[in-house]
Short mmCIF file of C-alpha atoms in Angstrom, two decimals:
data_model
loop_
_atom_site.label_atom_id
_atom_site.label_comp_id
_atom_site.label_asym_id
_atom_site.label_seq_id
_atom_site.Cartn_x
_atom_site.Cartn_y
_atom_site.Cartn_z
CA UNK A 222 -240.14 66.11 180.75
CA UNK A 223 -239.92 68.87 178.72
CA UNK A 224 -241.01 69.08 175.34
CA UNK A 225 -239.16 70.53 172.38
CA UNK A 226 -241.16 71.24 169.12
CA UNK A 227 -239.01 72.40 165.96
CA UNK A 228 -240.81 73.68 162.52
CA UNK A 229 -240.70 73.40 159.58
CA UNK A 230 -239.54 69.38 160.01
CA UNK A 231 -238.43 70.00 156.21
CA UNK A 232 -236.71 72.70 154.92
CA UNK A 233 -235.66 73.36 151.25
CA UNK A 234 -232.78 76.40 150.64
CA UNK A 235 -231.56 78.22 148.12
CA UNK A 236 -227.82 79.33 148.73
CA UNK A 237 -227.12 82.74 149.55
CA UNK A 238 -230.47 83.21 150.98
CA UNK A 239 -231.80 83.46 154.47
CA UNK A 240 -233.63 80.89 156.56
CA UNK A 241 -234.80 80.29 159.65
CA UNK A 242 -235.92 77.49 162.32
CA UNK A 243 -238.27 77.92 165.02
CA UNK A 244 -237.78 76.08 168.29
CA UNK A 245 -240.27 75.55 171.24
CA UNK A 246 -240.17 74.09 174.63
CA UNK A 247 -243.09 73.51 176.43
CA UNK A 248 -241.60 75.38 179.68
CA UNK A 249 -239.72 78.17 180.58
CA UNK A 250 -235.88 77.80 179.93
CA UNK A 251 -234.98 80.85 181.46
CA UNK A 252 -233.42 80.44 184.60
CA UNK A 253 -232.69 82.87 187.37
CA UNK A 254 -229.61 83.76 186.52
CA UNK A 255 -230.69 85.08 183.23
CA UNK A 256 -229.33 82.78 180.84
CA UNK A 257 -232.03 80.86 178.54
CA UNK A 258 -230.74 77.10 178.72
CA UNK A 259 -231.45 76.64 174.80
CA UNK A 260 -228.50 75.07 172.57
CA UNK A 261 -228.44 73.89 168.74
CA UNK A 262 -226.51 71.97 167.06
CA UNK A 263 -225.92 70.56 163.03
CA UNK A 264 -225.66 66.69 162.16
CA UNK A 265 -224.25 67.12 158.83
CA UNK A 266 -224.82 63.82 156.68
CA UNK A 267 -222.38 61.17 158.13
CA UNK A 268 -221.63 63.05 160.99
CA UNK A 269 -221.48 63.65 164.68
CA UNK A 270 -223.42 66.30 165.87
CA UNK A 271 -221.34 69.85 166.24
CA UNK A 272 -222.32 72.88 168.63
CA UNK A 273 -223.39 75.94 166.62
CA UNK A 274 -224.92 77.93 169.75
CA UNK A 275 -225.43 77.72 173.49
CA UNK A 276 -227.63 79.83 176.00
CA UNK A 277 -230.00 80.96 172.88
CA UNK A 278 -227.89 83.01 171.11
CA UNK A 279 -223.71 82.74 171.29
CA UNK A 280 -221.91 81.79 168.86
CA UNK A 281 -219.61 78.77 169.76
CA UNK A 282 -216.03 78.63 168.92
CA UNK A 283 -215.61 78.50 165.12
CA UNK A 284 -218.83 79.05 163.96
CA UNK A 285 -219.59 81.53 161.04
CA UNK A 286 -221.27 84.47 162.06
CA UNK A 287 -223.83 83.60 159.46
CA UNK A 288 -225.63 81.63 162.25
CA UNK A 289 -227.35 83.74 165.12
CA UNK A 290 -229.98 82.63 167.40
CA UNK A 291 -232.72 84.60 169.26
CA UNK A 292 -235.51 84.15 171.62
CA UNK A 293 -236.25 83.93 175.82
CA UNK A 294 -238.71 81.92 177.90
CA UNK A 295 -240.21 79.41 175.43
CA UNK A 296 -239.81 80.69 172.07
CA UNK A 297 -236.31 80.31 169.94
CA UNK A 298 -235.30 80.74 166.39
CA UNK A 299 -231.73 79.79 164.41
CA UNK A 300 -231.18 82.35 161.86
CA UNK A 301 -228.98 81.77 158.73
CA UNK A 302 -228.40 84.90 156.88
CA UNK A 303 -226.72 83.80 154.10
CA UNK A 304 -227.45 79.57 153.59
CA UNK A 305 -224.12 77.88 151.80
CA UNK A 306 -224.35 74.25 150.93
CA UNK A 307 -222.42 73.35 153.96
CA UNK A 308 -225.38 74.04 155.91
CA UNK A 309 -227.12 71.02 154.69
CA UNK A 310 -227.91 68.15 157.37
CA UNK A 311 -230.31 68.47 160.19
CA UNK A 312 -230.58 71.34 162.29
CA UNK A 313 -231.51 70.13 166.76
CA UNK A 314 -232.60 72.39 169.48
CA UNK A 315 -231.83 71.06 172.78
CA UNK A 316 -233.04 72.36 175.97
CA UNK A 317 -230.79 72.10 179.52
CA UNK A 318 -233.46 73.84 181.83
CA UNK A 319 -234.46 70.76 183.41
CA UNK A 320 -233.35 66.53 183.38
CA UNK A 321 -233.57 64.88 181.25
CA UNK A 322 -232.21 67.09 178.81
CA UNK A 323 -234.48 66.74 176.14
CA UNK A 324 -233.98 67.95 171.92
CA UNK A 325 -236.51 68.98 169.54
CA UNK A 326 -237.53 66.49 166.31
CA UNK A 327 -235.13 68.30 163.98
CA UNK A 328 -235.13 69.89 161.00
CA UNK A 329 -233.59 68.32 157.76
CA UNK A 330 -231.99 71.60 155.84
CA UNK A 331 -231.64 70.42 152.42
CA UNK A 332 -230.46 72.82 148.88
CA UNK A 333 -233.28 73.12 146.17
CA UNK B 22 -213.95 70.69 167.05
CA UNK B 23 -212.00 68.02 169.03
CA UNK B 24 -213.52 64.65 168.46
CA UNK B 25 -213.74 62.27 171.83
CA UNK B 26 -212.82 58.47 170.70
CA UNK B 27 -215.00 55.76 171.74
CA UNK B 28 -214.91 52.05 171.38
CA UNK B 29 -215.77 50.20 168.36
CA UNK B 30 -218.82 48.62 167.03
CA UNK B 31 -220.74 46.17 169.06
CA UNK B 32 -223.11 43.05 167.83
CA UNK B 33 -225.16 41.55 171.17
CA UNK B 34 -228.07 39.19 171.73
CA UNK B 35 -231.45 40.67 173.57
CA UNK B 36 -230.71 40.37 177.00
CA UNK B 37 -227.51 41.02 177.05
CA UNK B 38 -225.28 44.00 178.13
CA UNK B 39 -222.75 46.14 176.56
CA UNK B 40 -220.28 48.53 177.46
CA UNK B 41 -219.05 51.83 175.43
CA UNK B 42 -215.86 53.38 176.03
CA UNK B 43 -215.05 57.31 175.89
CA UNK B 44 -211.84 59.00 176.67
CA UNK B 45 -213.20 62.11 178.10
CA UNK B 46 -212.38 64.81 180.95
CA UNK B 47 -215.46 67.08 182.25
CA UNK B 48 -218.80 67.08 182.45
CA UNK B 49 -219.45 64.03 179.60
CA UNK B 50 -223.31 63.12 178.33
CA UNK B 51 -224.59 59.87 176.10
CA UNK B 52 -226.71 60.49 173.79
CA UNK B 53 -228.11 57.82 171.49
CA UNK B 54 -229.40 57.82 167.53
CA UNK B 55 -231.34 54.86 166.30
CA UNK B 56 -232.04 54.46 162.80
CA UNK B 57 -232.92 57.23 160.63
CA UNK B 58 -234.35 58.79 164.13
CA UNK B 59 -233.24 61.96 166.08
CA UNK B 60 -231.05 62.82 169.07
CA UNK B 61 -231.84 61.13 172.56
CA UNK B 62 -230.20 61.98 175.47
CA UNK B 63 -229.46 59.87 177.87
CA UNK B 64 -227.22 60.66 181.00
CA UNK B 65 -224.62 62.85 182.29
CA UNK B 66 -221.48 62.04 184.66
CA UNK B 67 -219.51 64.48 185.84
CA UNK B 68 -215.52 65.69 186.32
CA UNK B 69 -215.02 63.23 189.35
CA UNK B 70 -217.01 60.51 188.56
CA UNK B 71 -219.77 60.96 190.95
CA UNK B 72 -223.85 61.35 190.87
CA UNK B 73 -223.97 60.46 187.62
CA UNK B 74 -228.03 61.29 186.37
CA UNK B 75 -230.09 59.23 183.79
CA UNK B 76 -233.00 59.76 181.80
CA UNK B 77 -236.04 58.00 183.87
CA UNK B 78 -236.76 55.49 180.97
CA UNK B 79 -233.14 53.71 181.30
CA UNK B 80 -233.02 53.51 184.96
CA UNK B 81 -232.37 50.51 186.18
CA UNK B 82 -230.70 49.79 182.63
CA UNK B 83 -228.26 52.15 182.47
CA UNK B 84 -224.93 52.49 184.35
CA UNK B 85 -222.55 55.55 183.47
CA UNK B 86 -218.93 55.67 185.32
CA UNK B 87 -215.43 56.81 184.90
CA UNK B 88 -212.06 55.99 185.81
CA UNK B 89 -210.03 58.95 186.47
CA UNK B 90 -206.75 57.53 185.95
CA UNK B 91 -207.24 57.41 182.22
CA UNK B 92 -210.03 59.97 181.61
CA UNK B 93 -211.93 57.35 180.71
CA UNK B 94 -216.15 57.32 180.79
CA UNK B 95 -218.57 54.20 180.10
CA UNK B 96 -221.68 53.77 179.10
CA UNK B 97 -222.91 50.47 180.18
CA UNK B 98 -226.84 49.35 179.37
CA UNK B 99 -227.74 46.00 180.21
CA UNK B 100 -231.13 44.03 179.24
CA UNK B 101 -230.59 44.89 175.83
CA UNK B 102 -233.57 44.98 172.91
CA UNK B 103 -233.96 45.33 169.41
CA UNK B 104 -235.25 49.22 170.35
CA UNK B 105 -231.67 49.97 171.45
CA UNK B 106 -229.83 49.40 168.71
CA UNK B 107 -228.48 52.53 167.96
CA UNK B 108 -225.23 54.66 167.56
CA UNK B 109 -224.17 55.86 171.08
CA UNK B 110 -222.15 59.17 171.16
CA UNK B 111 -220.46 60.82 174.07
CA UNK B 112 -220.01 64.01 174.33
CA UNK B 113 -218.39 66.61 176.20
CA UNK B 114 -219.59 70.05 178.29
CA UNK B 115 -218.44 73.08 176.74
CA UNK B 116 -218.10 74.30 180.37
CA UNK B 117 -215.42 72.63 183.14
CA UNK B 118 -217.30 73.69 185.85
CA UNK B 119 -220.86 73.41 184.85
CA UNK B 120 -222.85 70.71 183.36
CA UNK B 121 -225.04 73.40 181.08
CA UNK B 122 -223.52 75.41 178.35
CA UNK B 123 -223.68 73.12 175.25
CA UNK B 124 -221.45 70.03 173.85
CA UNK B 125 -218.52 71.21 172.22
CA UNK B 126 -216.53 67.96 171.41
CA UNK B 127 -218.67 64.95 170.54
CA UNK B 128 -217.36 61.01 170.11
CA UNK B 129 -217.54 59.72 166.60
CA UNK B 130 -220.30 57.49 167.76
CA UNK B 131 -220.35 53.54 168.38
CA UNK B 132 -223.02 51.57 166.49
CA UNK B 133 -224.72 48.80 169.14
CA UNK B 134 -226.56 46.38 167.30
CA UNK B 135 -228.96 43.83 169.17
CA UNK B 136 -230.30 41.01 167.09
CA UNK B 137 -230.89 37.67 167.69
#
């Protein structure tokens, strides 16, 4: 199976400034066809999970442009440019290379 | 986001089996939660109800299917333990024709709790 290794595990925010999340898989999710087969998603507190980006890096429907996402092969990162304290709950990456699709610990995103 | 509705709550026994409802169309996944724990994913069925692919560590346990008629998907995983008690969520492929491409509409989740 493939392994997915998120840091930090914690991560304390201030609003308005930016943060990041690193993602890694211990294989290749780029496939042939070009596309890296890297999602993430929020669990707010309470919640279901909710798609913020799919393929590393677009956007899905309805989601700020605050969040972008960036990386190929193995390495991925969710940026926030500007956190807002709707942002808090835990952050997943979630690769699709291979089954079983497999997520990374997550990252609780909490306001200091 | 549209939110896929599931069936409700569940108590069982160890050993027993239990069935989750989702009314889905599409490429539709389970994923699992236990307590205070992260994401788990644990099968995928797809738009016509056939090959329907597990994780390794529920074969044999686990039994995804779907009735067309009513765009209806269940999760059904037998030989029940304390370990799965969890909340099951189904959720739904961004993509109609492919299986990869993200989640976009997720269940609201159904807690399964085994205890004796």
């Amino acid at each position: 199976d493939i392994v997915m290794t998120q840091s930090p595990l914690s991560l304390p925010v201030t609003p308005g400034e930016p943060a990041s999340i690193s993602c890694r898989s211990s294989q290749s999710l780029l496939h042939s066809n070009g596309f890296n087969y890297l999602d993430w998603y929020l669990q707010r507190p309470g919640q279901s999970p909710q798609l913020l980006l799919y393929f590393s890096s677009n956007r899905a429907s309805g989601v700020p442009d605050r969040f972008s996402g960036s990386g190929s092969g193995t390495d991925f990162t969710l940026h926030i440019s500007r956190v807002e304290a709707e942002d808090v709950g835990v952050f997943y990456c979630m690769q699709a290379r291979q089954t079983p699709w497999t997520f990374g610990q997550g990252t609780k995103v909490e306001i200091k | 986001q549209v939110h896929l509705v599931q069936s409700e709550a569940e108590v069982k026994r160890p050993g027993a089996s239990v069935k989750v409802s989702c009314k889905a169309s599409g490429y539709v996944h389970w994923v699992r939660q236990a307590p205070g724990q992260g994401l788990e994913w644990m099968g995928i069925i797809n738009p016509s109800g056939g090959s329907p692919s597990y994780t390794q560590r529920f074969q044999g346990r686990l039994t995804v299917t779907r009735d067309t008629s009513t765009s209806t998907v269940y999760m059904e995983l037998s030989r029940l333990r304390s370990e799965d008690t969890a909340i099951y969520y189904c959720a739904r492929g961004r993509l109609a024709v492919a299986s990869r491409g993200g989640f976009d509409s997720w269940g609201q989740g159904t807690l399964v709790t085994v205890s004796s």
